[in-house]
Amino acid sequence: MNLFSKAFASTIPIFPKRFIRIFANKYIAGDKLSDGVKTVQELNKKNMIATMDVLGESIKDKKEAEQSKNESIEVLDAISKYKLNSNLSVKLTMLGLNLDYDFCLSLFTEIMQHAKELNNFVRIDMEDSSVTDSTLRIFEDSKKNFDNVGIVIQAYLRRSEYDVLKLTEMKANFRLCKGIYIEPEAIAFKKRNEIRNNFLKLIRLILEKKSYCGIATHDDFVIDGSRKLISELGLNKEDYEFQMLLGVRENLRDKLVIEGHKMKIYVPFGERWYEYSIRRFKENPNLAGQVLKSIFTRN
Ligand code: FDA
């Protein structure tokens, strides 16, 4: 880990909120649903699709979880009202996954039902390894009743090959990413090349099994490897998509769109942007380094 990133990340919580906002601005659509809608409209005009995420993670009680569920439903309604080309991403800990499995499943089912009525799609984000099993269980339980649900697999986890093989059996719709949480070596690859190689191995497994794959990365190595695989397997646009975070590597993003690949942008918004940013910076100090770099280079 870069010492500069680490030092910078440790000082973040003492910065005024106003200052953090400057750093976070590029990566977060804004405080309100209307900010998210505006950002997605701009992306749609540029030939990109989106997935919207209401910011926040673990919640303390069931009332907060209900509120999160209502917010997700409002997002689905806004997507429909403004005819946005976007779906929804949700974090299950915001729906009470750490409080009560059945309660979380019932809230998530309400969201899924609403999405189905609106002909939309919901992807379950993957959080840290303490909830991998329960997150996959909710996905598998939901998949029995809904086609319009997708899951995320993290290439840094050693278990992911097993999970991918199991989930391709049920024709899961995948987002594959490296994984953003700090995990112990016993369960996660740590070396950059190991993670990259596992990423490419998993994309191949998913695509060869004819499951849909959202390739979520800004890494040239993984993107180049994916491009080669896409042409080797003779895939067309309906079989896969690239995904990137709002505000990250926009030149590369635009290039992939011009090349004709489908590009989905992850658009986070919400009042809890501050807590979200601080947590993300603390979880992964390298991110803080990247944010800082982007402030200076504006890339
Ligand atoms: P890497 O970190 O090596 O980045 C490659 C290059 O991209 C860097 O050198 C830098 O130039 C640039 N870059 C990357 N991130 C940047 C940033 N934040 N700011 C500025 N520049 C940046 N994780 C997870 O655990 N669960 C999840 O559900 C998701 N969901 C998700 C959705 C989408 C659409 C994306 C793109 C990513 C996620 N992630 C995630 C995060 C993912 O696991 C990973 O942490 C980041 O994408 C960074 O990994 P890269 O593959 O981009 O490589």
mmCIF file of C-alpha atoms and ligand atoms in Angstrom:
data_model
loop_
_atom_site.group_PDB
_atom_site.id
_atom_site.type_symbol
_atom_site.label_atom_id
_atom_site.label_comp_id
_atom_site.label_asym_id
_atom_site.label_seq_id
_atom_site.Cartn_x
_atom_site.Cartn_y
_atom_site.Cartn_z
ATOM 1 C CA MET A 1 0.000 0.000 0.000
ATOM 2 C CA ASN A 2 1.229 3.434 -0.964
ATOM 3 C CA LEU A 3 2.451 5.300 2.152
ATOM 4 C CA PHE A 4 1.194 8.611 0.812
ATOM 5 C CA SER A 5 -2.305 7.186 0.298
ATOM 6 C CA LYS A 6 -2.253 5.707 3.796
ATOM 7 C CA ALA A 7 -1.136 8.948 5.407
ATOM 8 C CA PHE A 8 -3.701 10.937 3.453
ATOM 9 C CA ALA A 9 -6.526 8.537 4.338
ATOM 10 C CA SER A 10 -5.748 8.735 8.049
ATOM 11 C CA THR A 11 -6.150 12.521 7.994
ATOM 12 C CA ILE A 12 -9.460 12.513 6.121
ATOM 13 C CA PRO A 13 -11.812 12.375 9.129
ATOM 14 C CA ILE A 14 -10.366 15.616 10.526
ATOM 15 C CA PHE A 15 -11.057 17.574 7.328
ATOM 16 C CA PRO A 16 -14.181 19.722 7.297
ATOM 17 C CA LYS A 17 -17.191 18.215 5.509
ATOM 18 C CA ARG A 18 -17.046 21.014 2.943
ATOM 19 C CA PHE A 19 -13.531 19.952 1.992
ATOM 20 C CA ILE A 20 -14.386 16.254 1.688
ATOM 21 C CA ARG A 21 -17.233 17.300 -0.574
ATOM 22 C CA ILE A 22 -14.743 18.732 -3.067
ATOM 23 C CA PHE A 23 -13.021 15.336 -3.218
ATOM 24 C CA ALA A 24 -16.247 13.370 -3.384
ATOM 25 C CA ASN A 25 -18.038 15.613 -5.900
ATOM 26 C CA LYS A 26 -16.725 13.960 -8.998
ATOM 27 C CA TYR A 27 -17.801 10.511 -7.827
ATOM 28 C CA ILE A 28 -21.219 11.268 -6.376
ATOM 29 C CA ALA A 29 -24.167 12.639 -8.358
ATOM 30 C CA GLY A 30 -25.409 14.780 -5.443
ATOM 31 C CA ASP A 31 -27.586 14.707 -2.317
ATOM 32 C CA LYS A 32 -30.966 14.246 -3.920
ATOM 33 C CA LEU A 33 -32.765 11.814 -6.192
ATOM 34 C CA SER A 34 -33.177 14.671 -8.683
ATOM 35 C CA ASP A 35 -29.337 14.944 -8.822
ATOM 36 C CA GLY A 36 -29.126 11.251 -9.649
ATOM 37 C CA VAL A 37 -31.813 11.624 -12.322
ATOM 38 C CA LYS A 38 -29.980 14.558 -13.924
ATOM 39 C CA THR A 39 -26.689 12.666 -14.001
ATOM 40 C CA VAL A 40 -28.312 9.604 -15.581
ATOM 41 C CA GLN A 41 -30.036 11.779 -18.197
ATOM 42 C CA GLU A 42 -26.638 13.228 -19.144
ATOM 43 C CA LEU A 43 -25.077 9.762 -19.361
ATOM 44 C CA ASN A 44 -27.984 8.425 -21.428
ATOM 45 C CA LYS A 45 -27.518 11.309 -23.876
ATOM 46 C CA LYS A 46 -23.909 10.153 -24.271
ATOM 47 C CA ASN A 47 -25.022 6.618 -25.130
ATOM 48 C CA MET A 48 -24.320 5.148 -21.707
ATOM 49 C CA ILE A 49 -26.661 3.304 -19.386
ATOM 50 C CA ALA A 50 -26.609 3.526 -15.593
ATOM 51 C CA THR A 51 -27.229 1.772 -12.343
ATOM 52 C CA MET A 52 -28.402 4.044 -9.519
ATOM 53 C CA ASP A 53 -27.433 3.534 -5.901
ATOM 54 C CA VAL A 54 -28.823 5.342 -2.844
ATOM 55 C CA LEU A 55 -25.792 5.892 -0.630
ATOM 56 C CA GLY A 56 -25.450 4.310 2.763
ATOM 57 C CA GLU A 57 -24.474 0.963 4.197
ATOM 58 C CA SER A 58 -25.153 -0.758 7.517
ATOM 59 C CA ILE A 59 -28.225 0.477 9.329
ATOM 60 C CA LYS A 60 -29.035 0.226 13.043
ATOM 61 C CA ASP A 61 -32.677 -0.787 13.169
ATOM 62 C CA LYS A 62 -35.571 -2.098 11.134
ATOM 63 C CA LYS A 63 -37.087 1.359 10.772
ATOM 64 C CA GLU A 64 -33.982 2.548 8.911
ATOM 65 C CA ALA A 65 -34.098 -0.575 6.752
ATOM 66 C CA GLU A 66 -37.740 0.162 5.836
ATOM 67 C CA GLN A 67 -36.684 3.689 4.914
ATOM 68 C CA SER A 68 -33.934 2.340 2.658
ATOM 69 C CA LYS A 69 -36.456 0.053 0.986
ATOM 70 C CA ASN A 70 -38.762 3.027 0.366
ATOM 71 C CA GLU A 71 -35.868 5.015 -1.117
ATOM 72 C CA SER A 72 -35.069 2.175 -3.514
ATOM 73 C CA ILE A 73 -38.690 2.068 -4.609
ATOM 74 C CA GLU A 74 -38.633 5.838 -5.188
ATOM 75 C CA VAL A 75 -35.581 5.371 -7.425
ATOM 76 C CA LEU A 76 -37.397 2.718 -9.467
ATOM 77 C CA ASP A 77 -40.388 5.067 -9.797
ATOM 78 C CA ALA A 78 -38.155 7.944 -10.923
ATOM 79 C CA ILE A 79 -36.432 5.723 -13.515
ATOM 80 C CA SER A 80 -39.842 4.862 -14.893
ATOM 81 C CA LYS A 81 -41.241 8.414 -14.690
ATOM 82 C CA TYR A 82 -38.274 10.025 -16.463
ATOM 83 C CA LYS A 83 -37.806 7.080 -18.845
ATOM 84 C CA LEU A 84 -34.177 6.671 -17.806
ATOM 85 C CA ASN A 85 -32.037 3.905 -19.175
ATOM 86 C CA SER A 86 -31.005 2.729 -15.729
ATOM 87 C CA ASN A 87 -31.474 -0.024 -13.214
ATOM 88 C CA LEU A 88 -30.974 -0.112 -9.446
ATOM 89 C CA SER A 89 -28.119 -1.398 -7.284
ATOM 90 C CA VAL A 90 -28.743 -2.184 -3.621
ATOM 91 C CA LYS A 91 -26.670 -3.142 -0.590
ATOM 92 C CA LEU A 92 -28.422 -5.717 1.530
ATOM 93 C CA THR A 93 -26.965 -4.476 4.824
ATOM 94 C CA MET A 94 -29.042 -1.335 4.187
ATOM 95 C CA LEU A 95 -32.090 -3.583 4.168
ATOM 96 C CA GLY A 96 -31.193 -5.168 7.497
ATOM 97 C CA LEU A 97 -29.138 -8.185 6.393
ATOM 98 C CA ASN A 98 -27.124 -7.975 9.629
ATOM 99 C CA LEU A 99 -30.277 -7.755 11.745
ATOM 100 C CA ASP A 100 -32.623 -10.437 10.480
ATOM 101 C CA TYR A 101 -32.317 -12.555 7.312
ATOM 102 C CA ASP A 102 -36.056 -13.091 6.759
ATOM 103 C CA PHE A 103 -36.851 -9.441 7.345
ATOM 104 C CA CYS A 104 -34.190 -8.427 4.812
ATOM 105 C CA LEU A 105 -35.486 -10.959 2.288
ATOM 106 C CA SER A 106 -39.031 -9.616 2.676
ATOM 107 C CA LEU A 107 -37.922 -6.008 2.066
ATOM 108 C CA PHE A 108 -35.814 -7.057 -0.886
ATOM 109 C CA THR A 109 -38.745 -9.038 -2.297
ATOM 110 C CA GLU A 110 -40.890 -5.877 -2.166
ATOM 111 C CA ILE A 111 -38.237 -4.061 -4.189
ATOM 112 C CA MET A 112 -38.000 -6.934 -6.657
ATOM 113 C CA GLN A 113 -41.761 -7.098 -7.080
ATOM 114 C CA HIS A 114 -41.905 -3.355 -7.763
ATOM 115 C CA ALA A 115 -39.020 -3.592 -10.230
ATOM 116 C CA LYS A 116 -40.744 -6.439 -12.017
ATOM 117 C CA GLU A 117 -43.953 -4.422 -12.370
ATOM 118 C CA LEU A 118 -41.912 -1.592 -13.877
ATOM 119 C CA ASN A 119 -39.954 -3.960 -16.088
ATOM 120 C CA ASN A 120 -36.681 -3.043 -14.442
ATOM 121 C CA PHE A 121 -33.687 -4.907 -13.053
ATOM 122 C CA VAL A 122 -32.048 -4.900 -9.593
ATOM 123 C CA ARG A 123 -28.477 -5.852 -8.825
ATOM 124 C CA ILE A 124 -27.307 -6.820 -5.357
ATOM 125 C CA ASP A 125 -23.949 -5.190 -4.587
ATOM 126 C CA MET A 126 -21.448 -7.415 -2.786
ATOM 127 C CA GLU A 127 -20.157 -6.169 0.561
ATOM 128 C CA ASP A 128 -17.411 -7.514 2.840
ATOM 129 C CA SER A 129 -16.786 -11.222 3.430
ATOM 130 C CA SER A 130 -18.813 -11.341 6.661
ATOM 131 C CA VAL A 131 -21.953 -11.194 4.502
ATOM 132 C CA THR A 132 -20.896 -13.071 1.335
ATOM 133 C CA ASP A 133 -22.843 -16.231 2.237
ATOM 134 C CA SER A 134 -26.010 -14.454 3.334
ATOM 135 C CA THR A 135 -25.909 -12.130 0.294
ATOM 136 C CA LEU A 136 -25.617 -15.096 -2.067
ATOM 137 C CA ARG A 137 -28.436 -16.830 -0.216
ATOM 138 C CA ILE A 138 -30.769 -13.850 -0.709
ATOM 139 C CA PHE A 139 -29.795 -13.787 -4.384
ATOM 140 C CA GLU A 140 -30.472 -17.496 -4.825
ATOM 141 C CA ASP A 141 -33.790 -17.273 -2.947
ATOM 142 C CA SER A 142 -34.877 -14.292 -5.072
ATOM 143 C CA LYS A 143 -33.741 -15.828 -8.342
ATOM 144 C CA LYS A 144 -36.276 -18.618 -7.822
ATOM 145 C CA ASN A 145 -39.071 -16.051 -8.205
ATOM 146 C CA PHE A 146 -37.506 -13.245 -10.226
ATOM 147 C CA ASP A 147 -35.558 -13.138 -13.476
ATOM 148 C CA ASN A 148 -34.765 -9.473 -13.066
ATOM 149 C CA VAL A 149 -32.166 -9.863 -10.298
ATOM 150 C CA GLY A 150 -28.375 -9.859 -10.577
ATOM 151 C CA ILE A 151 -25.411 -10.472 -8.286
ATOM 152 C CA VAL A 152 -21.820 -9.250 -7.849
ATOM 153 C CA ILE A 153 -18.796 -11.522 -7.558
ATOM 154 C CA GLN A 154 -15.427 -10.260 -6.319
ATOM 155 C CA ALA A 155 -12.376 -11.567 -8.186
ATOM 156 C CA TYR A 156 -10.117 -11.150 -5.136
ATOM 157 C CA LEU A 157 -11.983 -13.820 -3.162
ATOM 158 C CA ARG A 158 -10.504 -17.314 -3.425
ATOM 159 C CA ARG A 159 -13.999 -18.827 -3.205
ATOM 160 C CA SER A 160 -15.282 -16.939 -6.265
ATOM 161 C CA GLU A 161 -14.481 -19.629 -8.818
ATOM 162 C CA TYR A 162 -16.651 -22.038 -6.874
ATOM 163 C CA ASP A 163 -19.434 -19.424 -6.571
ATOM 164 C CA VAL A 164 -19.303 -18.593 -10.274
ATOM 165 C CA LEU A 165 -19.538 -22.259 -11.274
ATOM 166 C CA LYS A 166 -22.507 -22.746 -8.962
ATOM 167 C CA LEU A 167 -24.299 -19.569 -10.063
ATOM 168 C CA THR A 168 -23.825 -20.124 -13.796
ATOM 169 C CA GLU A 169 -25.911 -23.278 -13.317
ATOM 170 C CA MET A 170 -28.884 -21.017 -12.573
ATOM 171 C CA LYS A 171 -27.938 -18.595 -15.396
ATOM 172 C CA ALA A 172 -27.147 -15.798 -12.960
ATOM 173 C CA ASN A 173 -26.593 -12.294 -14.295
ATOM 174 C CA PHE A 174 -23.171 -11.273 -12.970
ATOM 175 C CA ARG A 175 -21.244 -8.117 -12.235
ATOM 176 C CA LEU A 176 -17.625 -9.076 -11.801
ATOM 177 C CA CYS A 177 -15.320 -6.655 -9.974
ATOM 178 C CA LYS A 178 -12.029 -6.900 -8.086
ATOM 179 C CA GLY A 179 -13.542 -6.210 -4.642
ATOM 180 C CA ILE A 180 -13.086 -3.079 -2.576
ATOM 181 C CA TYR A 181 -12.899 -4.264 1.035
ATOM 182 C CA ILE A 182 -9.719 -5.193 2.899
ATOM 183 C CA GLU A 183 -9.854 -8.971 3.350
ATOM 184 C CA PRO A 184 -7.386 -11.412 4.981
ATOM 185 C CA GLU A 185 -4.966 -13.360 2.785
ATOM 186 C CA ALA A 186 -6.494 -16.651 3.927
ATOM 187 C CA ILE A 187 -9.614 -15.917 1.895
ATOM 188 C CA ALA A 188 -8.470 -13.346 -0.648
ATOM 189 C CA PHE A 189 -5.780 -12.965 -3.288
ATOM 190 C CA LYS A 190 -3.568 -10.051 -2.391
ATOM 191 C CA LYS A 191 -1.152 -9.694 -5.281
ATOM 192 C CA ARG A 192 -2.241 -7.413 -8.118
ATOM 193 C CA ASN A 193 -1.471 -10.007 -10.779
ATOM 194 C CA GLU A 194 -3.257 -12.812 -8.944
ATOM 195 C CA ILE A 195 -6.417 -10.711 -8.737
ATOM 196 C CA ARG A 196 -6.156 -9.652 -12.388
ATOM 197 C CA ASN A 197 -5.601 -13.223 -13.577
ATOM 198 C CA ASN A 198 -8.456 -14.533 -11.485
ATOM 199 C CA PHE A 199 -10.669 -11.734 -12.873
ATOM 200 C CA LEU A 200 -9.934 -12.845 -16.447
ATOM 201 C CA LYS A 201 -10.372 -16.507 -15.542
ATOM 202 C CA LEU A 202 -13.805 -15.793 -14.038
ATOM 203 C CA ILE A 203 -14.964 -13.674 -16.994
ATOM 204 C CA ARG A 204 -14.078 -16.593 -19.262
ATOM 205 C CA LEU A 205 -15.980 -19.057 -17.059
ATOM 206 C CA ILE A 206 -19.068 -16.825 -17.003
ATOM 207 C CA LEU A 207 -19.088 -16.040 -20.705
ATOM 208 C CA GLU A 208 -18.287 -19.596 -21.816
ATOM 209 C CA LYS A 209 -21.253 -20.788 -19.724
ATOM 210 C CA LYS A 210 -23.386 -18.224 -21.588
ATOM 211 C CA SER A 211 -24.255 -16.164 -18.523
ATOM 212 C CA TYR A 212 -24.428 -12.371 -18.783
ATOM 213 C CA CYS A 213 -21.377 -10.537 -17.469
ATOM 214 C CA GLY A 214 -20.996 -6.911 -16.366
ATOM 215 C CA ILE A 215 -17.231 -6.361 -16.449
ATOM 216 C CA ALA A 216 -16.752 -3.733 -13.731
ATOM 217 C CA THR A 217 -13.231 -2.373 -13.866
ATOM 218 C CA HIS A 218 -11.068 0.593 -14.875
ATOM 219 C CA ASP A 219 -7.963 -1.560 -15.206
ATOM 220 C CA ASP A 220 -6.401 -1.544 -18.711
ATOM 221 C CA PHE A 221 -5.036 -5.056 -18.228
ATOM 222 C CA VAL A 222 -8.457 -6.529 -17.450
ATOM 223 C CA ILE A 223 -10.204 -4.445 -20.121
ATOM 224 C CA ASP A 224 -7.707 -5.480 -22.819
ATOM 225 C CA GLY A 225 -7.988 -9.133 -21.762
ATOM 226 C CA SER A 226 -11.786 -8.862 -21.890
ATOM 227 C CA ARG A 227 -11.730 -7.316 -25.348
ATOM 228 C CA LYS A 228 -9.618 -10.240 -26.615
ATOM 229 C CA LEU A 229 -11.951 -12.760 -24.988
ATOM 230 C CA ILE A 230 -15.043 -11.058 -26.427
ATOM 231 C CA SER A 231 -13.672 -11.343 -29.949
ATOM 232 C CA GLU A 232 -12.307 -14.874 -29.370
ATOM 233 C CA LEU A 233 -15.747 -16.082 -28.241
ATOM 234 C CA GLY A 234 -17.486 -14.087 -31.005
ATOM 235 C CA LEU A 235 -19.816 -12.392 -28.526
ATOM 236 C CA ASN A 236 -22.234 -9.669 -29.402
ATOM 237 C CA LYS A 237 -23.390 -6.637 -27.427
ATOM 238 C CA GLU A 238 -26.247 -8.470 -25.715
ATOM 239 C CA ASP A 239 -23.889 -10.914 -23.983
ATOM 240 C CA TYR A 240 -21.870 -8.541 -21.808
ATOM 241 C CA GLU A 241 -21.296 -4.938 -20.779
ATOM 242 C CA PHE A 242 -18.493 -2.883 -19.292
ATOM 243 C CA GLN A 243 -19.227 -1.027 -16.061
ATOM 244 C CA MET A 244 -17.411 1.878 -14.443
ATOM 245 C CA LEU A 245 -17.863 4.170 -11.470
ATOM 246 C CA LEU A 246 -19.090 7.719 -12.027
ATOM 247 C CA GLY A 247 -16.210 10.108 -12.641
ATOM 248 C CA VAL A 248 -13.480 7.482 -13.062
ATOM 249 C CA ARG A 249 -11.305 7.133 -16.204
ATOM 250 C CA GLU A 250 -13.738 9.012 -18.394
ATOM 251 C CA ASN A 251 -11.443 9.000 -21.457
ATOM 252 C CA LEU A 252 -11.186 5.222 -21.408
ATOM 253 C CA ARG A 253 -14.924 4.990 -20.767
ATOM 254 C CA ASP A 254 -15.732 7.160 -23.815
ATOM 255 C CA LYS A 255 -13.312 5.165 -25.960
ATOM 256 C CA LEU A 256 -15.076 1.900 -25.101
ATOM 257 C CA VAL A 257 -18.433 3.484 -25.996
ATOM 258 C CA ILE A 258 -17.068 4.647 -29.372
ATOM 259 C CA GLU A 259 -15.761 1.110 -29.984
ATOM 260 C CA GLY A 260 -19.381 -0.034 -29.655
ATOM 261 C CA HIS A 261 -19.343 -1.731 -26.243
ATOM 262 C CA LYS A 262 -22.270 -1.319 -23.894
ATOM 263 C CA MET A 263 -21.193 0.863 -20.954
ATOM 264 C CA LYS A 264 -23.014 1.074 -17.641
ATOM 265 C CA ILE A 265 -22.092 3.749 -15.102
ATOM 266 C CA TYR A 266 -22.601 3.295 -11.370
ATOM 267 C CA VAL A 267 -24.290 6.479 -10.141
ATOM 268 C CA PRO A 268 -24.294 6.885 -6.350
ATOM 269 C CA PHE A 269 -26.267 9.722 -4.766
ATOM 270 C CA GLY A 270 -27.861 10.583 -1.432
ATOM 271 C CA GLU A 271 -27.653 12.532 1.774
ATOM 272 C CA ARG A 272 -25.295 10.009 3.318
ATOM 273 C CA TRP A 273 -22.549 10.865 0.835
ATOM 274 C CA TYR A 274 -20.232 12.019 3.648
ATOM 275 C CA GLU A 275 -20.373 8.805 5.690
ATOM 276 C CA TYR A 276 -20.051 6.802 2.477
ATOM 277 C CA SER A 277 -16.967 8.705 1.324
ATOM 278 C CA ILE A 278 -15.236 8.541 4.707
ATOM 279 C CA ARG A 279 -15.900 4.823 5.030
ATOM 280 C CA ARG A 280 -14.667 4.143 1.505
ATOM 281 C CA PHE A 281 -11.487 6.174 2.076
ATOM 282 C CA LYS A 282 -10.783 4.412 5.373
ATOM 283 C CA GLU A 283 -11.535 0.965 3.957
ATOM 284 C CA ASN A 284 -9.184 1.418 1.089
ATOM 285 C CA PRO A 285 -6.586 4.161 1.488
ATOM 286 C CA ASN A 286 -5.477 3.599 -2.110
ATOM 287 C CA LEU A 287 -8.803 5.061 -3.129
ATOM 288 C CA ALA A 288 -7.936 8.220 -1.234
ATOM 289 C CA GLY A 289 -4.711 8.400 -3.205
ATOM 290 C CA GLN A 290 -6.605 8.008 -6.445
ATOM 291 C CA VAL A 291 -9.147 10.630 -5.480
ATOM 292 C CA LEU A 292 -6.350 13.007 -4.619
ATOM 293 C CA LYS A 293 -4.565 12.222 -7.884
ATOM 294 C CA SER A 294 -7.704 12.930 -9.862
ATOM 295 C CA ILE A 295 -8.086 16.313 -8.166
ATOM 296 C CA PHE A 296 -4.684 17.308 -9.482
ATOM 297 C CA THR A 297 -4.716 15.627 -12.854
ATOM 298 C CA ARG A 298 -8.440 15.986 -13.575
ATOM 299 C CA ASN A 299 -8.211 12.767 -15.641
HETATM 300 P P1 FDA B 1 -7.663 -0.646 -10.095
HETATM 301 O O1 FDA B 1 -8.033 -0.321 -8.699
HETATM 302 O O2 FDA B 1 -6.340 -1.273 -10.357
HETATM 303 O O3 FDA B 1 -7.839 0.638 -10.973
HETATM 304 C C1 FDA B 1 -7.336 0.737 -12.284
HETATM 305 C C2 FDA B 1 -7.103 2.207 -12.565
HETATM 306 O O4 FDA B 1 -8.369 2.883 -12.552
HETATM 307 C C3 FDA B 1 -6.301 2.903 -11.470
HETATM 308 O O5 FDA B 1 -4.928 2.844 -11.758
HETATM 309 C C4 FDA B 1 -6.843 4.306 -11.508
HETATM 310 O O6 FDA B 1 -6.224 5.020 -12.555
HETATM 311 C C5 FDA B 1 -8.279 4.117 -11.880
HETATM 312 N N1 FDA B 1 -9.195 4.097 -10.725
HETATM 313 C C6 FDA B 1 -9.786 3.024 -10.168
HETATM 314 N N2 FDA B 1 -10.627 3.389 -9.170
HETATM 315 C C7 FDA B 1 -10.558 4.742 -9.091
HETATM 316 C C8 FDA B 1 -11.193 5.744 -8.288
HETATM 317 N N3 FDA B 1 -12.087 5.421 -7.361
HETATM 318 N N4 FDA B 1 -10.857 7.041 -8.494
HETATM 319 C C9 FDA B 1 -10.007 7.382 -9.459
HETATM 320 N N5 FDA B 1 -9.385 6.488 -10.262
HETATM 321 C C10 FDA B 1 -9.649 5.196 -10.090
HETATM 322 N N6 FDA B 1 -16.612 -3.595 -5.162
HETATM 323 C C11 FDA B 1 -17.207 -4.432 -4.273
HETATM 324 O O7 FDA B 1 -16.530 -4.957 -3.388
HETATM 325 N N7 FDA B 1 -18.551 -4.697 -4.352
HETATM 326 C C12 FDA B 1 -19.321 -4.168 -5.334
HETATM 327 O O8 FDA B 1 -20.522 -4.446 -5.383
HETATM 328 C C13 FDA B 1 -18.710 -3.292 -6.283
HETATM 329 N N8 FDA B 1 -19.429 -2.719 -7.278
HETATM 330 C C14 FDA B 1 -18.777 -2.023 -8.281
HETATM 331 C C15 FDA B 1 -19.486 -1.549 -9.376
HETATM 332 C C16 FDA B 1 -18.822 -0.936 -10.429
HETATM 333 C C17 FDA B 1 -19.601 -0.470 -11.639
HETATM 334 C C18 FDA B 1 -17.399 -0.764 -10.376
HETATM 335 C C19 FDA B 1 -16.651 -0.156 -11.509
HETATM 336 C C20 FDA B 1 -16.724 -1.173 -9.260
HETATM 337 C C21 FDA B 1 -17.391 -1.793 -8.196
HETATM 338 N N9 FDA B 1 -16.701 -2.204 -7.061
HETATM 339 C C22 FDA B 1 -17.331 -3.025 -6.158
HETATM 340 C C23 FDA B 1 -15.329 -1.716 -6.814
HETATM 341 C C24 FDA B 1 -14.278 -2.676 -7.351
HETATM 342 O O9 FDA B 1 -14.282 -3.844 -6.575
HETATM 343 C C25 FDA B 1 -12.871 -2.048 -7.311
HETATM 344 O O10 FDA B 1 -12.535 -1.748 -5.989
HETATM 345 C C26 FDA B 1 -12.716 -0.795 -8.135
HETATM 346 O O11 FDA B 1 -13.392 -0.901 -9.354
HETATM 347 C C27 FDA B 1 -11.232 -0.561 -8.466
HETATM 348 O O12 FDA B 1 -10.718 -1.659 -9.166
HETATM 349 P P2 FDA B 1 -10.307 -1.641 -10.726
HETATM 350 O O13 FDA B 1 -10.685 -2.957 -11.316
HETATM 351 O O14 FDA B 1 -10.884 -0.465 -11.378
HETATM 352 O O15 FDA B 1 -8.721 -1.645 -10.745
#
